[in-house]
C-alpha atoms as one frame of an Amber mdcrd trajectory, in Angstrom:
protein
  -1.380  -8.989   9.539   0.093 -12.201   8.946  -2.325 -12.744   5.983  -0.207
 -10.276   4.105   3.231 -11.907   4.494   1.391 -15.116   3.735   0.295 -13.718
   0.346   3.645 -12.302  -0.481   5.472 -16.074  -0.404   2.457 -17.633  -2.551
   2.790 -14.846  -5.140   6.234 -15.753  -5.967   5.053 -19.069  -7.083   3.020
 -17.279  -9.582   4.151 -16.032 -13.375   5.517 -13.837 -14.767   8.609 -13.544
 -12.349   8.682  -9.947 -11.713  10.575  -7.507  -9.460   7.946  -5.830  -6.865
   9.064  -3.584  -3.960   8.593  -5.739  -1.102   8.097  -2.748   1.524   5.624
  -1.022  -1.314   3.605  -4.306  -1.520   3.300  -5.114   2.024   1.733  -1.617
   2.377  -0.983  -1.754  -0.153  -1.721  -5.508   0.947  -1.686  -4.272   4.650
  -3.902  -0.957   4.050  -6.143  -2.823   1.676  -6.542  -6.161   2.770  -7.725
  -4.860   6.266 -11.096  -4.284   4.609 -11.714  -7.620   4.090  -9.939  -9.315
   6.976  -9.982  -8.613  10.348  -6.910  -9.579  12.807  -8.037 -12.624  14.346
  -9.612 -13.949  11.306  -8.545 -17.596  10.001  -7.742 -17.948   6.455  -6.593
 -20.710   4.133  -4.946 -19.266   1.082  -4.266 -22.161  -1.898  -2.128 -21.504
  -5.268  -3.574 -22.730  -8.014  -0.834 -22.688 -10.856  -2.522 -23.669 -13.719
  -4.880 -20.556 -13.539  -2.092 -18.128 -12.207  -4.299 -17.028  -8.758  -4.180
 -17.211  -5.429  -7.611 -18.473  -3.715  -8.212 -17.112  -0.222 -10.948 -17.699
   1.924 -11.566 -16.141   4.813 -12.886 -18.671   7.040 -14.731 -16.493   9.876
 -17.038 -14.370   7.121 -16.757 -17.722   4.329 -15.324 -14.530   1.817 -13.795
 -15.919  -1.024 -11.065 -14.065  -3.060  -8.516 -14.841  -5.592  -5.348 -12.613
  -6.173  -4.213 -12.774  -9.939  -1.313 -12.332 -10.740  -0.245 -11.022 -14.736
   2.102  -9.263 -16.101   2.909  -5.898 -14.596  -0.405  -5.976 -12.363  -2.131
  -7.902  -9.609  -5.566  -8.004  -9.186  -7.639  -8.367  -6.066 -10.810 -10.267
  -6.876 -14.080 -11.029  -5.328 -14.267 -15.010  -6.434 -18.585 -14.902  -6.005
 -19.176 -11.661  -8.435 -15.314 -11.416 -10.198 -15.660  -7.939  -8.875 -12.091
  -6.221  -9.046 -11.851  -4.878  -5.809  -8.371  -3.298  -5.921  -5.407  -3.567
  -8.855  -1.597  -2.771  -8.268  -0.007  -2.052 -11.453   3.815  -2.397 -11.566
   6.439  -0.693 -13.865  10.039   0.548 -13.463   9.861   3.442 -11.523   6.081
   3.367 -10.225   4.103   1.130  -8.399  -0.013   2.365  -8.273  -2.868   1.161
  -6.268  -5.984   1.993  -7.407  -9.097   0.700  -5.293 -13.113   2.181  -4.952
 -11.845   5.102  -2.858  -8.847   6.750  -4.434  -5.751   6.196  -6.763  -2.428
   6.359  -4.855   0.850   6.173  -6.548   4.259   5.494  -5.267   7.369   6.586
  -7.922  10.498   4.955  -6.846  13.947   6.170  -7.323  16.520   3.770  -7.175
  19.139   2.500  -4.369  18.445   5.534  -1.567  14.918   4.399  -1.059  12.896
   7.523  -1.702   9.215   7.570  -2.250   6.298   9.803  -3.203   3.073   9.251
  -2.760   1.096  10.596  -5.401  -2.762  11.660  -4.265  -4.308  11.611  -7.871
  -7.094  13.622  -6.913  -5.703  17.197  -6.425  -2.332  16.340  -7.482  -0.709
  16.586  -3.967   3.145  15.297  -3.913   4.801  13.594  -0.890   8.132  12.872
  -0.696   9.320  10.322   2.028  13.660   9.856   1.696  15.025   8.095   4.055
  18.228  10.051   6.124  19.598   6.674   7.500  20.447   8.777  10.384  19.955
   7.353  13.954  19.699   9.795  16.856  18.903   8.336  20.005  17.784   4.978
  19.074  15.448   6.941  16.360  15.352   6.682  12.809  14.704   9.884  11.362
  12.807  10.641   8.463  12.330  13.752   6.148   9.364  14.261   4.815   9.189
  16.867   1.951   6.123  18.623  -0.036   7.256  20.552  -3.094   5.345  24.233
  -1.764   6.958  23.620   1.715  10.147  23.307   3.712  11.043  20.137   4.769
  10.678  18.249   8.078  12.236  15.751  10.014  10.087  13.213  12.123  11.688
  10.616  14.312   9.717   7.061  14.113  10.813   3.931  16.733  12.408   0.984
  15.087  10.137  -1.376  13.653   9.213  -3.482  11.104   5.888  -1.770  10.283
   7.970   2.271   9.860   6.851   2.320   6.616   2.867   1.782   7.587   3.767
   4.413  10.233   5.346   6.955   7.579   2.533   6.446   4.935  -0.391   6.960
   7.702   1.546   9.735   8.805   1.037  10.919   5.220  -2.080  10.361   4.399
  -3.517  11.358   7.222  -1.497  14.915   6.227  -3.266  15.221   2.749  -6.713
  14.182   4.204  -6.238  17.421   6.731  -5.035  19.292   4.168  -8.248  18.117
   2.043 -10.556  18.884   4.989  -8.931  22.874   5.400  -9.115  23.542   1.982
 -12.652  22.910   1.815 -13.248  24.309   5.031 -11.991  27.785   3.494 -13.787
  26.830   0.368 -17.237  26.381   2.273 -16.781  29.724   4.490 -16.452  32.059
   1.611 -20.339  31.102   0.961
């Protein structure tokens, strides 16, 4: 989506001037912001300095949103009912999305790039590190869950592996999710 890259320059013109993991951010703008734009849409996004927001409207649907922008958090807002429609709070080691359908987490850990994704709701831990080990023309990736062994995917090369490692992901707690409950539902 090039509304999301769009929205990552502006926000740097915003204060406070604070370190954000680019590849982190992209994902929650990319994941969330496709709920409120679609691909071909046309935008016009506008930084308004002395309020500290980005205004976007979406110029197909005539959506209007701002993007605030304070310290340690940014907040996603509907501009007609100041709804908060989804918040990313920022610290050290943790950067957190929190939107109407879940809380998801992602705890950093310094130069090697390793991420978890932390499912709030039943506590489920993911741990994506990075091998930086290329097999044919493969970046491979190992993906570790503290009650299993871990395994090694291989994604292509492109600038959207991290949306494919994170769907990967989530798509591996929601089936976990759906077999848990279907055990749950056949004891009855």
């Amino acid at each position: 989506m090039n509304i999301v890259h769009e929205v990552l320059r502006k926000l740097s013109y915003l204060k406070p001037n604070e370190f954000y993991n680019d590849k982190i951010l992209e994902y929650f703008f990319k994941t969330s912001l496709k709920d409120y734009f679609d691909i071909n849409d046309k935008y016009e996004i506008t930084i308004n300095i002395k309020n500290n927001y980005l205004e976007i409207t979406n110029l197909t649907t005539n959506e209007e949103y701002l993007i605030e922008k304070k310290e340690n958090s940014l907040d996603f807002i509907n501009k007609n009912t100041n709804e908060i429609l989804f918040h990313i709070r920022n610290n050290a080691e943790t950067v957190s999305l929190v939107n109407k359908n879940n809380i998801k987490n992602i705890k950093l850990s310094g130069d090697n790039e390793i991420y978890s994704i932390i499912n709030n709701a039943d506590g489920n831990i993911l741990t994506l590190l990075e091998l930086k080990v290329k097999i044919s023309n493969k970046d491979y990736f190992e993906l570790r869950n503290k009650q299993l062994k871990s395994k090694i995917i291989g994604l292509s090369l492109t600038d959207d592996k991290y949306e494919q490692i994170f769907t990967y992901l989530d798509n591996k707690i929601n089936q976990d999710k759906k077999r848990v409950r279907k055990r749950i539902l056949n004891l009855f």
